[in-house]
JSON list of C-alpha atoms in Angstrom, two decimals:
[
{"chain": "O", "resi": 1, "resn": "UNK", "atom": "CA", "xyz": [34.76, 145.48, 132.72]},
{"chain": "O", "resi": 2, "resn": "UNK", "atom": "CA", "xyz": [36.18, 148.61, 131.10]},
{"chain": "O", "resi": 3, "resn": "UNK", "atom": "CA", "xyz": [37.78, 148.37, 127.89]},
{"chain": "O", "resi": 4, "resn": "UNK", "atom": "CA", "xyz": [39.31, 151.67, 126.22]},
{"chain": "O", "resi": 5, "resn": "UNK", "atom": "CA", "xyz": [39.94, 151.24, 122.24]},
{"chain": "O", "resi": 6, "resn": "UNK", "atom": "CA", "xyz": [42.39, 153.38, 120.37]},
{"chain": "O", "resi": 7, "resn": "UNK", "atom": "CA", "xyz": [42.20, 152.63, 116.40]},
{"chain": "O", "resi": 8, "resn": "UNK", "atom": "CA", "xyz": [45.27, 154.25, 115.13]},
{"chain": "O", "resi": 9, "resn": "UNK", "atom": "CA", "xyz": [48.53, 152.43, 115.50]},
{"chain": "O", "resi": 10, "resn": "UNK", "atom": "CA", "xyz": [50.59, 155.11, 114.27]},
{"chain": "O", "resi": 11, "resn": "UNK", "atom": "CA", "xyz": [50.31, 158.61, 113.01]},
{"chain": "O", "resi": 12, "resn": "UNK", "atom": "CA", "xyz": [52.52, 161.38, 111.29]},
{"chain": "O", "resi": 13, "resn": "UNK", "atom": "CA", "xyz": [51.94, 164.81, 110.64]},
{"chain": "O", "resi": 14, "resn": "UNK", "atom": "CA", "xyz": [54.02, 168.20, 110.12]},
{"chain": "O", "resi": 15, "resn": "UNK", "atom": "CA", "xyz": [55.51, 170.24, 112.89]},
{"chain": "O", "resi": 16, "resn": "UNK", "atom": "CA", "xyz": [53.27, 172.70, 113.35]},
{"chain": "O", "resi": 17, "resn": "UNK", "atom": "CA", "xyz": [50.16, 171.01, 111.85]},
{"chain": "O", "resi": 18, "resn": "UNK", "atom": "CA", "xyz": [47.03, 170.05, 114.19]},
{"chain": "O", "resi": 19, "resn": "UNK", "atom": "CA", "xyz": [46.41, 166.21, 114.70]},
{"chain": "O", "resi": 20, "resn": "UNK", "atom": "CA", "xyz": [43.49, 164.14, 116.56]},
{"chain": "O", "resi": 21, "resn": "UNK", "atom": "CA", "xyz": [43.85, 161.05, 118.27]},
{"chain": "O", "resi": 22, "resn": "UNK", "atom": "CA", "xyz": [41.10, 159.16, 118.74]},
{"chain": "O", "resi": 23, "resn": "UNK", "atom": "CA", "xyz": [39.76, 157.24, 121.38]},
{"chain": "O", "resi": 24, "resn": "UNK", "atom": "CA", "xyz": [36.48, 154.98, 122.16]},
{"chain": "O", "resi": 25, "resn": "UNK", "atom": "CA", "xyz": [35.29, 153.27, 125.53]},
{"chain": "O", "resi": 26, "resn": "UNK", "atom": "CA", "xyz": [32.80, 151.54, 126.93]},
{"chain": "O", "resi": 27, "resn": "UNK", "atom": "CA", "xyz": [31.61, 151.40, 130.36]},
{"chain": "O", "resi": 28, "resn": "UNK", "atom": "CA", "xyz": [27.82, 151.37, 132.10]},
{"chain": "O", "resi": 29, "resn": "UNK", "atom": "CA", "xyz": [29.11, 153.57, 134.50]},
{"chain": "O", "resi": 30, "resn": "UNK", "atom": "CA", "xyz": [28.22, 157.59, 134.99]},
{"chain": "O", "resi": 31, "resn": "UNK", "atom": "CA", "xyz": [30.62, 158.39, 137.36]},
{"chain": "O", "resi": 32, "resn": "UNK", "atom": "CA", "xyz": [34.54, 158.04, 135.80]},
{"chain": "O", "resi": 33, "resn": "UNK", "atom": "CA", "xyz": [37.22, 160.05, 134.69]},
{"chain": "O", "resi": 34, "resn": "UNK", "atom": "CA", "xyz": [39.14, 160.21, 131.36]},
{"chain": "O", "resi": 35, "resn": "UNK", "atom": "CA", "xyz": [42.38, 160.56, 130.83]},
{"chain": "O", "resi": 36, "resn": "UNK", "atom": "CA", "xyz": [45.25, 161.13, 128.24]},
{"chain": "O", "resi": 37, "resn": "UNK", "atom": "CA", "xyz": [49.10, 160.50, 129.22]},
{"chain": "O", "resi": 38, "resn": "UNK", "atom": "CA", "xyz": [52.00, 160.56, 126.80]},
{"chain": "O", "resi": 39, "resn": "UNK", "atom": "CA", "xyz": [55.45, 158.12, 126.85]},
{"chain": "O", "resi": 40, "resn": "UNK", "atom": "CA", "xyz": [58.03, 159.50, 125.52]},
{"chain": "O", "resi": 41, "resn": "UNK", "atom": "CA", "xyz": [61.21, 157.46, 124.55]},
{"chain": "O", "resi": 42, "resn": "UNK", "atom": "CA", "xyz": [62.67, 157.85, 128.31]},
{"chain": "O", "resi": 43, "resn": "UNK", "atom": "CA", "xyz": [59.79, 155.74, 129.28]},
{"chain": "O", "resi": 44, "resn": "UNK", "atom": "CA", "xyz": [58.20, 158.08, 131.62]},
{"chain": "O", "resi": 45, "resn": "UNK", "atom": "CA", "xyz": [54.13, 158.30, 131.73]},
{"chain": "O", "resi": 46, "resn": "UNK", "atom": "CA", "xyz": [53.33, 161.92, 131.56]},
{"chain": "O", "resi": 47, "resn": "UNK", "atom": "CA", "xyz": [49.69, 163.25, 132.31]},
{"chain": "O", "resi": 48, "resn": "UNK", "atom": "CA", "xyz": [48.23, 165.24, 129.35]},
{"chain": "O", "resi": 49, "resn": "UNK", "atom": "CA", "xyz": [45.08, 166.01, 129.87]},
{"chain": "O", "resi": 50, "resn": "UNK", "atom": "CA", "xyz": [42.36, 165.12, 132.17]},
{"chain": "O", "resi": 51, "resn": "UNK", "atom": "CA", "xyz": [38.39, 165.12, 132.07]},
{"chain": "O", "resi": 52, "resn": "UNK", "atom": "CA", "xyz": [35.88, 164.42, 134.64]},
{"chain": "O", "resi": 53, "resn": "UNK", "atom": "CA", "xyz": [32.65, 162.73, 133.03]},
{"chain": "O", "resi": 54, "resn": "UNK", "atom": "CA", "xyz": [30.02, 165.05, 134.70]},
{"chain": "O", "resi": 55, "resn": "UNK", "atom": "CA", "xyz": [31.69, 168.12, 132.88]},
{"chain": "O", "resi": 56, "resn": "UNK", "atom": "CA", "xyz": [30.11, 168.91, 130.30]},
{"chain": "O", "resi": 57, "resn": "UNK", "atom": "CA", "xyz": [33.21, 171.15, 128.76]},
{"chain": "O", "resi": 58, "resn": "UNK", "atom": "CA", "xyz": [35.66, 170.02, 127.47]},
{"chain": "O", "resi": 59, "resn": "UNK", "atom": "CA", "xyz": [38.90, 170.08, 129.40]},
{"chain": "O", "resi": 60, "resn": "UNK", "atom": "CA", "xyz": [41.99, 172.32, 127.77]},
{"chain": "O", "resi": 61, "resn": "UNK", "atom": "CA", "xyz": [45.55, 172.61, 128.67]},
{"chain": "O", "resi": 62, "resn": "UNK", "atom": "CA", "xyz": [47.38, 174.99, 126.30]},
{"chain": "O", "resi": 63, "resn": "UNK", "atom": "CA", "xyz": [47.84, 173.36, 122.81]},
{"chain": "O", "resi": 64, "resn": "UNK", "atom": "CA", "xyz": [46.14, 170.15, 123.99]},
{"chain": "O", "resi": 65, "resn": "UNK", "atom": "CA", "xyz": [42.28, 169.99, 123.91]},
{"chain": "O", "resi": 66, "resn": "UNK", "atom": "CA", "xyz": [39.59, 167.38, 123.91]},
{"chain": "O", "resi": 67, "resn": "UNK", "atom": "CA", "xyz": [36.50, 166.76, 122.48]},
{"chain": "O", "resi": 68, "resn": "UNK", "atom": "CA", "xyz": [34.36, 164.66, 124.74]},
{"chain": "O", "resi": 69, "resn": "UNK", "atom": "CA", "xyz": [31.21, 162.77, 123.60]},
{"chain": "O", "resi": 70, "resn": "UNK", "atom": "CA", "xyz": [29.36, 161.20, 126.67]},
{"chain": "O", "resi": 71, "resn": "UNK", "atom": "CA", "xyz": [26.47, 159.75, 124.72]},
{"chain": "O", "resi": 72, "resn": "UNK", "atom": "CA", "xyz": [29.26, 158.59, 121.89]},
{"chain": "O", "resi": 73, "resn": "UNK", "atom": "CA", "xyz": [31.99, 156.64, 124.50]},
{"chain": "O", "resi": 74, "resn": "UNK", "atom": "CA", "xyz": [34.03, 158.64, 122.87]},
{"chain": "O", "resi": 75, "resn": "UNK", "atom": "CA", "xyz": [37.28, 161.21, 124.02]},
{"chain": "O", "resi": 76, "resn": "UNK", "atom": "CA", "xyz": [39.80, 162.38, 121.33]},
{"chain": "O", "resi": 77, "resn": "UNK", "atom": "CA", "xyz": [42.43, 164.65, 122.18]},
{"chain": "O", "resi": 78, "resn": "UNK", "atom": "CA", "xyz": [43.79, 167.09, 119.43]},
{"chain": "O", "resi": 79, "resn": "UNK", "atom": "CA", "xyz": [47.23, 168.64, 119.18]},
{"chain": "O", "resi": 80, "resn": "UNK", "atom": "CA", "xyz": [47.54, 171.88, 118.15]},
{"chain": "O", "resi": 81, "resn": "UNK", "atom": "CA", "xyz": [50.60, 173.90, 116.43]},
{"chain": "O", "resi": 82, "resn": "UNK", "atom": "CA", "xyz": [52.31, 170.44, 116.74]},
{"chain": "O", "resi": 83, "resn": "UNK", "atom": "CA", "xyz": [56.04, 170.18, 118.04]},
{"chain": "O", "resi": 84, "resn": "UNK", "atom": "CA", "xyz": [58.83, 168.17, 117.75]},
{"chain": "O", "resi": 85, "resn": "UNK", "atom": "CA", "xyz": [58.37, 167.25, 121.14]},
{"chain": "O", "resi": 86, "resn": "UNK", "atom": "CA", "xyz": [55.39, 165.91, 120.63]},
{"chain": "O", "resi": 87, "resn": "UNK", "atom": "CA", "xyz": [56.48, 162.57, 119.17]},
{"chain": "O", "resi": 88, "resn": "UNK", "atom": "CA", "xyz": [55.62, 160.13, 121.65]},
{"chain": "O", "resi": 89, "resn": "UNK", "atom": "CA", "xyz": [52.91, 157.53, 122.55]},
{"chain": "O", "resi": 90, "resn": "UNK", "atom": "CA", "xyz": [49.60, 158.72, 123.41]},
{"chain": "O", "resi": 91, "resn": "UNK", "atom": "CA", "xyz": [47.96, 156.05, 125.77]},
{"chain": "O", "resi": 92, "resn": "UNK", "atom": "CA", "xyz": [43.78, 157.23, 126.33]},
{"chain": "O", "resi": 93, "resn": "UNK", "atom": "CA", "xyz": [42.95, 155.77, 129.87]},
{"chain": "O", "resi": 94, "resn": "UNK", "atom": "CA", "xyz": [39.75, 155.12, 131.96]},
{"chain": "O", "resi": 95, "resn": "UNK", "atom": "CA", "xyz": [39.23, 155.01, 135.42]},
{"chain": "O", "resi": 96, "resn": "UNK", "atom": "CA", "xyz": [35.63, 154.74, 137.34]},
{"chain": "O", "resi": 97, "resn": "UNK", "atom": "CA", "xyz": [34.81, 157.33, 140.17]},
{"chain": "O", "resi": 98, "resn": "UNK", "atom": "CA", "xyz": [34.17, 156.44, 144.37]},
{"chain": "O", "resi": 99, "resn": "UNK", "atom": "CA", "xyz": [35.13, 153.15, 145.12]},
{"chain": "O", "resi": 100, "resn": "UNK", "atom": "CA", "xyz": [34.64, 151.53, 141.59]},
{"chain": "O", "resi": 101, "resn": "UNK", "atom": "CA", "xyz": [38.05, 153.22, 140.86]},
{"chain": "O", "resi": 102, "resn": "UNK", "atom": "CA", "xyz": [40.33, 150.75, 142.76]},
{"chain": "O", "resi": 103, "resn": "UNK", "atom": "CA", "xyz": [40.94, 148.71, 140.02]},
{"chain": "O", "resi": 104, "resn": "UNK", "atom": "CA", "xyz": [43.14, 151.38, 138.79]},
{"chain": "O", "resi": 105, "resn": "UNK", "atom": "CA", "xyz": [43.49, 153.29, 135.41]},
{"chain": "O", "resi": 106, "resn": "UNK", "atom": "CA", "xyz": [42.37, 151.07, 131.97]},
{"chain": "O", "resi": 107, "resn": "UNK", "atom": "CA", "xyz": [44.65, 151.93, 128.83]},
{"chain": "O", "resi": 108, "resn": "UNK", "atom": "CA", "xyz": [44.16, 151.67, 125.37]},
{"chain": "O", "resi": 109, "resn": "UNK", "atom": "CA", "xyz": [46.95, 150.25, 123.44]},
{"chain": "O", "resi": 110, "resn": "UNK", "atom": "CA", "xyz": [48.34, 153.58, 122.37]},
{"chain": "O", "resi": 111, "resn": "UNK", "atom": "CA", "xyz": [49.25, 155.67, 119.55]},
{"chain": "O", "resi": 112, "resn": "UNK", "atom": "CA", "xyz": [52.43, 156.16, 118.12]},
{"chain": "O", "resi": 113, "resn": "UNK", "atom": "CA", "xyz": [52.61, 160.08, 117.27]},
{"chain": "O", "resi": 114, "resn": "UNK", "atom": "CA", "xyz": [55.54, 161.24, 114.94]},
{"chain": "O", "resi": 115, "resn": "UNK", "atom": "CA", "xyz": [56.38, 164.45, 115.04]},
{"chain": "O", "resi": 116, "resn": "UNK", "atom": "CA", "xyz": [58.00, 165.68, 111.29]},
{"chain": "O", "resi": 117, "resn": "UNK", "atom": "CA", "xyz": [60.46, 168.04, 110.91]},
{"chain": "H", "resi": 1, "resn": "UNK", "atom": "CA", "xyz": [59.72, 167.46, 144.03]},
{"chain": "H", "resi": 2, "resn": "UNK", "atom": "CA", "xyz": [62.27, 164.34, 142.88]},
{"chain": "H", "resi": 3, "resn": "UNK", "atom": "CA", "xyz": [59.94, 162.27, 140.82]},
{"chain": "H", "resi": 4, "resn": "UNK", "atom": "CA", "xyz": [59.47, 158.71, 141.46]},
{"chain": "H", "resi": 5, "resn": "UNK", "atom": "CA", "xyz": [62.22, 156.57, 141.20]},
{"chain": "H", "resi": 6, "resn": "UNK", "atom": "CA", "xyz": [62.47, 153.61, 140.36]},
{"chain": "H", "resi": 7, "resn": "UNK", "atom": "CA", "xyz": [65.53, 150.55, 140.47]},
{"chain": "H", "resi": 8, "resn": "UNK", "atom": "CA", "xyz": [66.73, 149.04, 139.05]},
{"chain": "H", "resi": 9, "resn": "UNK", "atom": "CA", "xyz": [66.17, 150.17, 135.27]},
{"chain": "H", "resi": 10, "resn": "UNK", "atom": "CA", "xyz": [66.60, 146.91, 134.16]},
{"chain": "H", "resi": 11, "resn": "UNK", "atom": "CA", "xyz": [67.04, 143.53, 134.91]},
{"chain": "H", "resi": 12, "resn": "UNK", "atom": "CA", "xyz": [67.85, 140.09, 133.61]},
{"chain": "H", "resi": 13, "resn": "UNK", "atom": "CA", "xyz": [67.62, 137.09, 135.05]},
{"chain": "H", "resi": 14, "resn": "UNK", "atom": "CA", "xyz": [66.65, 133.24, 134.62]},
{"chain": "H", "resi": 15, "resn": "UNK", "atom": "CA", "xyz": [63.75, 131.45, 134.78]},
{"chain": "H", "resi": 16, "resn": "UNK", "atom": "CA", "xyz": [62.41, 130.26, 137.84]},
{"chain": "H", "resi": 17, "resn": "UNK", "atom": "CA", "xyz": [64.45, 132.98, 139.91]},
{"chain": "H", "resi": 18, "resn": "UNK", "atom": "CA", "xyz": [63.04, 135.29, 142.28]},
{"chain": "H", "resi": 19, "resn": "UNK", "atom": "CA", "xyz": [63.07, 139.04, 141.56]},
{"chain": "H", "resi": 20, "resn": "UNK", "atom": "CA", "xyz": [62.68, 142.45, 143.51]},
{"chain": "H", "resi": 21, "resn": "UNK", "atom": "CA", "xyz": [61.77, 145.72, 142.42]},
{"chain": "H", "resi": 22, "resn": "UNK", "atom": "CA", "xyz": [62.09, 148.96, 143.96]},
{"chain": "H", "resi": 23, "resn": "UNK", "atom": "CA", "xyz": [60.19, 151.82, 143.80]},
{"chain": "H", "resi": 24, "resn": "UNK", "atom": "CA", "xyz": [60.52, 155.54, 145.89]},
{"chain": "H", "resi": 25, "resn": "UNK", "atom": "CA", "xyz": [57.76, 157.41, 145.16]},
{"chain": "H", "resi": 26, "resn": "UNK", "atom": "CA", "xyz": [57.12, 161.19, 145.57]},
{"chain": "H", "resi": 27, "resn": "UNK", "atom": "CA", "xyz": [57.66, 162.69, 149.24]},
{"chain": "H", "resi": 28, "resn": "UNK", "atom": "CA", "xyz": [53.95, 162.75, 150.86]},
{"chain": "H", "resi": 29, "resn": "UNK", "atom": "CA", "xyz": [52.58, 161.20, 147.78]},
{"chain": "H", "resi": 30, "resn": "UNK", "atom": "CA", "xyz": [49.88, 158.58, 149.55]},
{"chain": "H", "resi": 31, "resn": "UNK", "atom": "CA", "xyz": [48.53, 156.63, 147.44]},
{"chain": "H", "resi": 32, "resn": "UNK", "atom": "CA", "xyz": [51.16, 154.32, 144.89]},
{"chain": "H", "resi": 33, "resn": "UNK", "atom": "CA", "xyz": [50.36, 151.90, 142.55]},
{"chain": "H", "resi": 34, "resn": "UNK", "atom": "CA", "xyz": [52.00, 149.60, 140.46]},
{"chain": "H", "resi": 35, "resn": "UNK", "atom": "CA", "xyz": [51.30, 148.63, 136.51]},
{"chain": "H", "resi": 36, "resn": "UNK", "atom": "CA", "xyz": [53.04, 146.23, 133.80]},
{"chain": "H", "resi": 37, "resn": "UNK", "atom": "CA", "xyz": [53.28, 147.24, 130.55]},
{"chain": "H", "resi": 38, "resn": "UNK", "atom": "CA", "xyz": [54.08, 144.50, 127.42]},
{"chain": "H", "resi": 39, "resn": "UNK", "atom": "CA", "xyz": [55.57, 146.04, 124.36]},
{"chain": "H", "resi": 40, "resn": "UNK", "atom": "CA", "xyz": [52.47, 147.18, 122.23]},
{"chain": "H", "resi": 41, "resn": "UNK", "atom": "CA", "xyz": [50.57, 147.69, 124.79]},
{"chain": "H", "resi": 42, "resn": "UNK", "atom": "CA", "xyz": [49.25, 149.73, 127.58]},
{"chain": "H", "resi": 43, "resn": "UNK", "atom": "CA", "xyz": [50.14, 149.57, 131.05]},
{"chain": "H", "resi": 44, "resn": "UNK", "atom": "CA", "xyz": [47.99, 146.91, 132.82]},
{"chain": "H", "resi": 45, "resn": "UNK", "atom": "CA", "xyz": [47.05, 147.60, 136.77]},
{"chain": "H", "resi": 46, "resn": "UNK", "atom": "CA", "xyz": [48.27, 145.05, 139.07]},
{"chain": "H", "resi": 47, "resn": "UNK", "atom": "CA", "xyz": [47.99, 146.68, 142.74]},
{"chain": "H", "resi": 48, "resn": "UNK", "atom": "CA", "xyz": [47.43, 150.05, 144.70]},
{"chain": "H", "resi": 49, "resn": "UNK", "atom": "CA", "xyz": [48.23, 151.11, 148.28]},
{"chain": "H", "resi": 50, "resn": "UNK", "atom": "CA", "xyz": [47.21, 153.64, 150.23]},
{"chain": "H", "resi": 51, "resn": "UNK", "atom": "CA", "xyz": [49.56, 154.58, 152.86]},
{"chain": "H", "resi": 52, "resn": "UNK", "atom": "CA", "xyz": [51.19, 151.28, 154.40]},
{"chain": "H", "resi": 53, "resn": "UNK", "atom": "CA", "xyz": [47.81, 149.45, 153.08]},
{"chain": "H", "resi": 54, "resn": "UNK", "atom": "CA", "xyz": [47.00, 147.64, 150.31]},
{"chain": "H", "resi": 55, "resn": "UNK", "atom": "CA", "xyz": [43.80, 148.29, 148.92]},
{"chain": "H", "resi": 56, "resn": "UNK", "atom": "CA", "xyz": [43.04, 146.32, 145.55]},
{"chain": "H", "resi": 57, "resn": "UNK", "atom": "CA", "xyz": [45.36, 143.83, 143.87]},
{"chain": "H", "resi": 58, "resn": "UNK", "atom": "CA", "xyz": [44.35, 142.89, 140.01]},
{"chain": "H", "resi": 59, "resn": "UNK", "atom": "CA", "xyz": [42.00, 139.61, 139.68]},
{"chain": "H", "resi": 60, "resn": "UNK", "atom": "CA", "xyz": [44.98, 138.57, 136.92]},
{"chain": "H", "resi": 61, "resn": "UNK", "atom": "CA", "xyz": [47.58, 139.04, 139.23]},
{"chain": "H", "resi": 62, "resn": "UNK", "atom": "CA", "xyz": [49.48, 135.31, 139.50]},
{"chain": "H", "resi": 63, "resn": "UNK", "atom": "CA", "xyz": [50.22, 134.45, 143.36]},
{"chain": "H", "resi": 64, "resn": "UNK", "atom": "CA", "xyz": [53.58, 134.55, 142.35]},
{"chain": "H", "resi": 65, "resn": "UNK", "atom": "CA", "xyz": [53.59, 138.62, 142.67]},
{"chain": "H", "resi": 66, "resn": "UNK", "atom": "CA", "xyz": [53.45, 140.08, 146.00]},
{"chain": "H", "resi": 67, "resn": "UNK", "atom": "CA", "xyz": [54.10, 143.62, 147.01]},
{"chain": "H", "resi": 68, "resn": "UNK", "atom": "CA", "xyz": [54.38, 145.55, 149.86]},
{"chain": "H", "resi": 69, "resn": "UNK", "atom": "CA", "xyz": [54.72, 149.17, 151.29]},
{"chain": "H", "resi": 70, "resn": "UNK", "atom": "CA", "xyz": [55.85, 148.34, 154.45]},
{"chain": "H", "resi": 71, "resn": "UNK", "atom": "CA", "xyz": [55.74, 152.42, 156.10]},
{"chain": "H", "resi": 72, "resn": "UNK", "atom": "CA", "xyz": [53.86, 153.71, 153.61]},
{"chain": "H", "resi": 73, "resn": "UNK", "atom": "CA", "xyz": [57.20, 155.58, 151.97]},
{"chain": "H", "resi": 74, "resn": "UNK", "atom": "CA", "xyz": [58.81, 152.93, 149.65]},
{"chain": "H", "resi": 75, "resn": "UNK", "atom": "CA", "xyz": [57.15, 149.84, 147.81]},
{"chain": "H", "resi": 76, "resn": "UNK", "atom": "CA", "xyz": [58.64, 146.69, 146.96]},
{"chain": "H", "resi": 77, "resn": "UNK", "atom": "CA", "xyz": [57.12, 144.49, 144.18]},
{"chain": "H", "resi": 78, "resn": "UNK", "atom": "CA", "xyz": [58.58, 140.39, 144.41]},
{"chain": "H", "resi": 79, "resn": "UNK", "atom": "CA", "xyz": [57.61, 138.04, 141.57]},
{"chain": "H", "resi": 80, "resn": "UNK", "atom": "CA", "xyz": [59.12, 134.41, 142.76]},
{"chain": "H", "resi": 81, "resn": "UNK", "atom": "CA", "xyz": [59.65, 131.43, 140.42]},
{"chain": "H", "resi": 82, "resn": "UNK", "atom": "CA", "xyz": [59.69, 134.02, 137.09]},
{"chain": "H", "resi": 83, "resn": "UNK", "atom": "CA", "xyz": [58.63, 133.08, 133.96]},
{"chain": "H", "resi": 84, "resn": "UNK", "atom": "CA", "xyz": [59.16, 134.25, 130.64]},
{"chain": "H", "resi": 85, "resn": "UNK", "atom": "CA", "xyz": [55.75, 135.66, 130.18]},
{"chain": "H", "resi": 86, "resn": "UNK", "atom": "CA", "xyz": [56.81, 137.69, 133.14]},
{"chain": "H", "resi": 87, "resn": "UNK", "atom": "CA", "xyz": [59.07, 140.18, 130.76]},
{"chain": "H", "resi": 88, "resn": "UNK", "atom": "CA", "xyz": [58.00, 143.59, 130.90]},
{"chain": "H", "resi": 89, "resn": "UNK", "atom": "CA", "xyz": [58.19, 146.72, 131.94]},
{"chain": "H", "resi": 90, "resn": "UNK", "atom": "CA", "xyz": [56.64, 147.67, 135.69]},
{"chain": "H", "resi": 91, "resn": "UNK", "atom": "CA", "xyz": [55.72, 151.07, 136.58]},
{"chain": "H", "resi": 92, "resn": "UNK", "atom": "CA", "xyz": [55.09, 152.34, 139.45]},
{"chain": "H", "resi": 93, "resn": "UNK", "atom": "CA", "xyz": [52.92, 155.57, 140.21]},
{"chain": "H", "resi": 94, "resn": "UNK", "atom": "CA", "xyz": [52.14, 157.77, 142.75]},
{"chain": "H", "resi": 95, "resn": "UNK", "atom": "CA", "xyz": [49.73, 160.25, 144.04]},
{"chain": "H", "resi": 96, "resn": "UNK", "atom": "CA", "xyz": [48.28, 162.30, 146.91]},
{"chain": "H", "resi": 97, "resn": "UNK", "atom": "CA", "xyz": [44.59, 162.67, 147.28]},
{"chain": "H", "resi": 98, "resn": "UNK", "atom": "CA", "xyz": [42.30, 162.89, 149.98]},
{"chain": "H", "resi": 99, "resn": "UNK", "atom": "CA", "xyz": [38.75, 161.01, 150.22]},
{"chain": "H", "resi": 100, "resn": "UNK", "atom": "CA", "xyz": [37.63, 158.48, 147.96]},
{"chain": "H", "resi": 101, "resn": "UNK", "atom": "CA", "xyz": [37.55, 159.75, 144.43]},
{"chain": "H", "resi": 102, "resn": "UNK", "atom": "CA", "xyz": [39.93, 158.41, 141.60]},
{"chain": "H", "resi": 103, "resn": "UNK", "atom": "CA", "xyz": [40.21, 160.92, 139.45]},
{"chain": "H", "resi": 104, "resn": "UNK", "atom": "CA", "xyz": [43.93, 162.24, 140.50]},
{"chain": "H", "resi": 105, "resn": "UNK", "atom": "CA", "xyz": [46.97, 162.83, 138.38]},
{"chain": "H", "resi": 106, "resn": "UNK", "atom": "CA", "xyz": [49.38, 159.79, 138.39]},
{"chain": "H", "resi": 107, "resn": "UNK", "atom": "CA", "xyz": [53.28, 160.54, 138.48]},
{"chain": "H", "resi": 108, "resn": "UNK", "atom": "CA", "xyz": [54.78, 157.92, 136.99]},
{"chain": "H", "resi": 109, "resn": "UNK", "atom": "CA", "xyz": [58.46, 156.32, 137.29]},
{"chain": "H", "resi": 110, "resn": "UNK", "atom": "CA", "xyz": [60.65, 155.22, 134.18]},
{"chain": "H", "resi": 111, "resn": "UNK", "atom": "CA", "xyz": [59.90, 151.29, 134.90]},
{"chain": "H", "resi": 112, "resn": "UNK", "atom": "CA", "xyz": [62.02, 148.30, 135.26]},
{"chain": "H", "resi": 113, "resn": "UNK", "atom": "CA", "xyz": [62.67, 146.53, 132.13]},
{"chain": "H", "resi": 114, "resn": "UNK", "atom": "CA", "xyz": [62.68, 142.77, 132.76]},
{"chain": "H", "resi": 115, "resn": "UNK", "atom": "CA", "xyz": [64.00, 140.11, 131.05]},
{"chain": "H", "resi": 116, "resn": "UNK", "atom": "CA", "xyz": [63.43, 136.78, 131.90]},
{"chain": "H", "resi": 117, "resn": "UNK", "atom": "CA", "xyz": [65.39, 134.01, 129.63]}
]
């Protein structure tokens, strides 16, 4: 089985400042996709930022990157220019490629994100 | 483009009652998938459909859970006989993707909170 760890509980930084959230898994799989959503207070899972394991480049969306390590198990995602908006929790999630994938998306435990004014 | 909805928000009820969830996911969306999340933690899988059929249901999953999607629009999750390890929150998710990869962007509801005394 999958598991996906995420080490930091909580973290606070500066609006404005860059922060990293880290994020470990292990799998014996090749084929799988990673995965960062955010949960705001209202609840709502919200899709980040995605990466497909047989990329090689790291996936970007505006402020939010990743740095993927294949060899390593390991996907961070940093923040950059940090907002207010940002304070949420982070949840890193897993998911296996072709039919392996049915068992849905594997989550980490989160990380709470603060936001400071 | 609605978002998935989900009702109720939140629910209390006694031990050993039956419960029913709703959830109304996106318009086309064909694939929908419910998760339970316990506070401090990530959401956990529990079941998937595609279209009217369900494909994978979670190895944890008590019998007491059932769900259905009856014309592959709206989903209803049951748990019978509740217990109080039953209180969480349930999200449901959906998406549209063709063929058999995985790797597609969940939408996600705002859950049902439940509280089972």
């Amino acid at each position: 089985a999958q598991t996906v760890t995420q080490s930091q509980p909580e973290m606070s930084v500066q609006e404005a400042e860059t922060v990293t959230l880290s994020c470990t898994y292990d799998t014996s799989e090749s084929n799988y996709y990673l995965f960062w959503y955010k949960q705001p207070p209202s609840r709502q899972m919200i899709l980040v930022i995605r990466q497909e394991a047989y990329k090689q480049q790291n996936a970007t969306e505006n402020r939010f990157s990743v740095n993927f390590q294949k060899a390593a198990k390991s996907f961070s995602l940093k923040i950059s220019d940090s907002q207010l908006g940002d304070t949420a929790m982070y949840f890193c999630a897993f998911r296996q490629g072709g039919g392996g994938g049915a068992d849905g998306l594997t989550f980490g435990k989160g990380t709470h994100l603060i936001i400071q004014p | 483009d609605t978002g998935v909805s989900q009702d109720p928000r939140h629910k209390i009820t006694k031990r050993g009652q039956n419960v029913t969830f709703r959830c109304d996911p996106i318009s086309e969306h064909n694939r929908l998938y419910w998760y339970r999340q316990t506070l401090g933690q990530g959401p956990e899988f529990l079941t998937y459909f595609q279209n009217e059929a369900q494909l994978e249901k979670s190895r944890l999953l008590s019998d007491r859970f059932s769900a259905e999607r009856p014309k592959g629009s709206f989903s209803t999750l049951e748990i019978q006989r509740t217990e109080q390890g039953d209180s969480a929150m349930y999200l449901c998710a959906s998406s549209r993707l063709t063929g058999a990869q995985m790797g597609e962007k969940l939408f996600f509801g705002s859950g049902t909170q439940l509280s089972v005394l």
